[in-house]
PDB file of C-alpha atoms in Angstrom:
ATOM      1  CA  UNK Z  61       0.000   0.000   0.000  1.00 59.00           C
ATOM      2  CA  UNK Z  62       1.470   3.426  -0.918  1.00 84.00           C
ATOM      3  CA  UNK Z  63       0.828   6.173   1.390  1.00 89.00           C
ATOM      4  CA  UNK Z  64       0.170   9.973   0.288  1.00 89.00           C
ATOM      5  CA  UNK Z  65       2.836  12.137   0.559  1.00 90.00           C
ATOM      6  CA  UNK Z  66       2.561  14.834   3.843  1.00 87.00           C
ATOM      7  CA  UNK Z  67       0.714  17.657   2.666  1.00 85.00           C
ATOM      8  CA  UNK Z  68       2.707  20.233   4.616  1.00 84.00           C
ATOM      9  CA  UNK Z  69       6.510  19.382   3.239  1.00 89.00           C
ATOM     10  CA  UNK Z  70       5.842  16.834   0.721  1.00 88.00           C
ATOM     11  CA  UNK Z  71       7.712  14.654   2.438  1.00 89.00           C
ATOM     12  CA  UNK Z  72       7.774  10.539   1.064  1.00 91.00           C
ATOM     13  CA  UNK Z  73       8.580   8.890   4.337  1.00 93.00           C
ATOM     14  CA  UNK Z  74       5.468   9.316   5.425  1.00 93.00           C
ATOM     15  CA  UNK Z  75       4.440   6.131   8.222  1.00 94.00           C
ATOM     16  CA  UNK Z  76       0.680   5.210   9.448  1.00 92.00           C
ATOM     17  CA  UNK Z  77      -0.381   4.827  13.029  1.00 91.00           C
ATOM     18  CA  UNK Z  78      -3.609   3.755  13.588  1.00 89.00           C
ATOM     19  CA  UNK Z  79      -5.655   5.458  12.155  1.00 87.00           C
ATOM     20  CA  UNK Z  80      -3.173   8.941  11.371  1.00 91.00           C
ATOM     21  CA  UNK Z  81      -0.677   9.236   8.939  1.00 93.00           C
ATOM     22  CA  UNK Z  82       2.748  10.444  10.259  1.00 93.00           C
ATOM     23  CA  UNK Z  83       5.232  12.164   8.836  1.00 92.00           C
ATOM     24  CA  UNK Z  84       8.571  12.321  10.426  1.00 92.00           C
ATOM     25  CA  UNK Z  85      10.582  15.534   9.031  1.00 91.00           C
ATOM     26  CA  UNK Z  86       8.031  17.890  10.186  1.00 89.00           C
ATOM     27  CA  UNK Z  87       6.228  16.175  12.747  1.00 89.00           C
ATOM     28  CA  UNK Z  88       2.512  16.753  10.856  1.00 88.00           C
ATOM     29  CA  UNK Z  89      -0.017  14.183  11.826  1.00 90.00           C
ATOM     30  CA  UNK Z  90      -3.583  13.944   9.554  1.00 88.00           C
ATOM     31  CA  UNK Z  91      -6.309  11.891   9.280  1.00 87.00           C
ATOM     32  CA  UNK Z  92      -6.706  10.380   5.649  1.00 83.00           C
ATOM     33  CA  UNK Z  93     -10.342  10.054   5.813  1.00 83.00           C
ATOM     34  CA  UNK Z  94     -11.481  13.551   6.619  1.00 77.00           C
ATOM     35  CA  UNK Z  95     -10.927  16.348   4.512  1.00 71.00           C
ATOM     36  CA  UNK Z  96      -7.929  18.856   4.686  1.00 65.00           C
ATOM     37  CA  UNK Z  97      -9.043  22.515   6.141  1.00 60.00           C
ATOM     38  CA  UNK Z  98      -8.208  25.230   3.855  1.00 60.00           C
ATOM     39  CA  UNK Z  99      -5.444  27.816   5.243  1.00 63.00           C
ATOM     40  CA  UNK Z 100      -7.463  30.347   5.950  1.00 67.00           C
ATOM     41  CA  UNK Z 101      -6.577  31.912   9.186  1.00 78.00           C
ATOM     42  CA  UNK Z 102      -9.139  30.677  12.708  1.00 85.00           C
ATOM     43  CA  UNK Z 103     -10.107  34.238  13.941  1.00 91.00           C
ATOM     44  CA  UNK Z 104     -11.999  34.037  17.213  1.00 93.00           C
ATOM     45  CA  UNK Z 105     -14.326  37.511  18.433  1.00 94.00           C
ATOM     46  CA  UNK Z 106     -14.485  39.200  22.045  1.00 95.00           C
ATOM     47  CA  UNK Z 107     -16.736  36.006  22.831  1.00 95.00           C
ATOM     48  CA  UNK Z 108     -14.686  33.663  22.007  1.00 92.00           C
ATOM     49  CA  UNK Z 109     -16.897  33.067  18.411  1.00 93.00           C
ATOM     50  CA  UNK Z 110     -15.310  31.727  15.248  1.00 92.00           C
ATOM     51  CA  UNK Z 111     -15.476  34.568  12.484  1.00 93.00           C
ATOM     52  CA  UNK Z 112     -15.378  33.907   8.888  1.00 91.00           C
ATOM     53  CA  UNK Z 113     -15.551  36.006   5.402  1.00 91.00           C
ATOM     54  CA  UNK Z 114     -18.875  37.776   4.911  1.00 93.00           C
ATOM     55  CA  UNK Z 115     -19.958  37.540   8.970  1.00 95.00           C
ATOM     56  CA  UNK Z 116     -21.519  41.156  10.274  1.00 96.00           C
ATOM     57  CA  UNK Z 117     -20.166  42.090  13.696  1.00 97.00           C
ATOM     58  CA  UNK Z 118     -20.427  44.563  16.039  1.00 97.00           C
ATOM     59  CA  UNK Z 119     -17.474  46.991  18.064  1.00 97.00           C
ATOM     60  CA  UNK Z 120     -17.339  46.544  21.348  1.00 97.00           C
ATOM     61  CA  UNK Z 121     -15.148  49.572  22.157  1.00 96.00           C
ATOM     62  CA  UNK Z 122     -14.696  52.610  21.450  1.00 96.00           C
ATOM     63  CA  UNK Z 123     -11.995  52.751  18.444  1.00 95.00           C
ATOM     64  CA  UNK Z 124      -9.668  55.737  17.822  1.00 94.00           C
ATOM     65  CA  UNK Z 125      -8.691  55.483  13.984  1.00 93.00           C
ATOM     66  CA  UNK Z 126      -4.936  55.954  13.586  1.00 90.00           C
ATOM     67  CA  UNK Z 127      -4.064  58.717  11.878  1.00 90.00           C
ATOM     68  CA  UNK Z 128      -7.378  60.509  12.018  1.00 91.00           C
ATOM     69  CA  UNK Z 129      -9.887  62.322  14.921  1.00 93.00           C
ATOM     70  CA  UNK Z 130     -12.549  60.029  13.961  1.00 94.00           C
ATOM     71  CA  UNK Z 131     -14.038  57.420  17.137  1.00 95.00           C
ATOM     72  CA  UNK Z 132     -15.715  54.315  16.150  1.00 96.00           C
ATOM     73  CA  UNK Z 133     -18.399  53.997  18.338  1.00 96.00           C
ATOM     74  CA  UNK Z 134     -19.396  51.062  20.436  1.00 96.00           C
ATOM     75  CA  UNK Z 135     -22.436  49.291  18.116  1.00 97.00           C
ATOM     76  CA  UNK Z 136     -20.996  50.274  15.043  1.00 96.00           C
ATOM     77  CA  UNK Z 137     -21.761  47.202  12.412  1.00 97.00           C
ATOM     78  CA  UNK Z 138     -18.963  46.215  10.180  1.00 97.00           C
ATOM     79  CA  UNK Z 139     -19.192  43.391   7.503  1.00 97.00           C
ATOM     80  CA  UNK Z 140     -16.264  41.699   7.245  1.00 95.00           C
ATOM     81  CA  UNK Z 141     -14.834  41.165   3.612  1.00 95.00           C
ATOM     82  CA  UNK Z 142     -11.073  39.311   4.435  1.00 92.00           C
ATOM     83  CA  UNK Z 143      -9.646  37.432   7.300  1.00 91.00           C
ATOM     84  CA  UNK Z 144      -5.875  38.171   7.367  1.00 90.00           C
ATOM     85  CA  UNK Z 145      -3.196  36.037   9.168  1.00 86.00           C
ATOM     86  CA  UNK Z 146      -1.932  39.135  10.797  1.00 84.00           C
ATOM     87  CA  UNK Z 147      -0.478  40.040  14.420  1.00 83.00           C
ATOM     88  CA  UNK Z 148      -1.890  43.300  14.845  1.00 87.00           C
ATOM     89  CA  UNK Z 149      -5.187  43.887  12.632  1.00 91.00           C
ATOM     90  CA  UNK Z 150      -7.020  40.259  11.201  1.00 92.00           C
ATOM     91  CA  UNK Z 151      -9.827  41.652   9.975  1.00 94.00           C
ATOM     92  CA  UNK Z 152     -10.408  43.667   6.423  1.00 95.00           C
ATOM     93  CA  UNK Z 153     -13.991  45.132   7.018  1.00 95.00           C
ATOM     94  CA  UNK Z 154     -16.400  47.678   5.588  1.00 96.00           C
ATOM     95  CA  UNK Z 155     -17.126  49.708   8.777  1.00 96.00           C
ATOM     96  CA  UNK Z 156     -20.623  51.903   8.732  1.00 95.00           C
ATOM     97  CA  UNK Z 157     -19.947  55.276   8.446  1.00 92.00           C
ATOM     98  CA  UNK Z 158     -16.143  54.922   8.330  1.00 92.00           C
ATOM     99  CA  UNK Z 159     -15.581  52.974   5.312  1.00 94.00           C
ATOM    100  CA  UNK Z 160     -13.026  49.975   4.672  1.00 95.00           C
ATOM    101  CA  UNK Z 161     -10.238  49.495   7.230  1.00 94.00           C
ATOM    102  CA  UNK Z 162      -8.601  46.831   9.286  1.00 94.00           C
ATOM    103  CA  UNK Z 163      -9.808  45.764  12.567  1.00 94.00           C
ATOM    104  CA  UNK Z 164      -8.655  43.834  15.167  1.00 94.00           C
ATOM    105  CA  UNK Z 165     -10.724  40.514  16.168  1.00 94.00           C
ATOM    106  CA  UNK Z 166     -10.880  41.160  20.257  1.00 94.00           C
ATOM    107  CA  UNK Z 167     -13.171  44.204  19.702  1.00 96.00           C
ATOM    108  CA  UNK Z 168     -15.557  42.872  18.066  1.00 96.00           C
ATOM    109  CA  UNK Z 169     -18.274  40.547  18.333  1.00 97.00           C
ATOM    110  CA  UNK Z 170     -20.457  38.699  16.184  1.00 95.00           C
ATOM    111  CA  UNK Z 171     -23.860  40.618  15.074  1.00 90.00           C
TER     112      UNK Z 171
END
């Protein structure tokens, strides 16, 4: 029986145990029989909620905008358009009454 090469490094010497396939260069383990998540980024809200492309949430804080005077208000609604594996901002939203801009995922929560 051949075995799938590991789908993080491509790596050939991959071994089976149990029911997971190892592999042994980069230490990846992965079920065969269920699907492979996409690499999109797990963003998680003030609540703990998973957020994902196209979910409407709400600010939870008061926001100053960098480089401006303007406050995002606690309640505003965003929509969220692009979840980016960042450190500092994850989330590209459409903000109401502020336009497009980044957000970060701990002040908001899902609408």
């Amino acid at each position: 029986m051949s075995l799938p090469p590991c789908p993080k490094c491509q790596s050939e010497y991959v071994y089976q145990d149990q029911a997971l396939l190892i592999c042994p260069e980069c230490a990846y383990e992965w079920n065969p029989d269920q699907p492979e998540d996409d690499d999109t980024p797990k963003v998680q809200d003030a609540n703990g909620t998973l957020l994902s492309e196209g979910d409407k949430v709400t600010v939870v804080k008061d926001l100053k905008v960098k480089g401006s005077s303007m406050v995002i208000k606690i309640g505003t609604k965003a929509l969220i358009k692009r979840i980016v594996d960042s450190k500092d901002h994850q989330l590209d939203c459409k903000v109401d009454g502020a336009g497009d801009m980044m957000v970060t995922a701990k002040f908001v929560k899902k609408a």
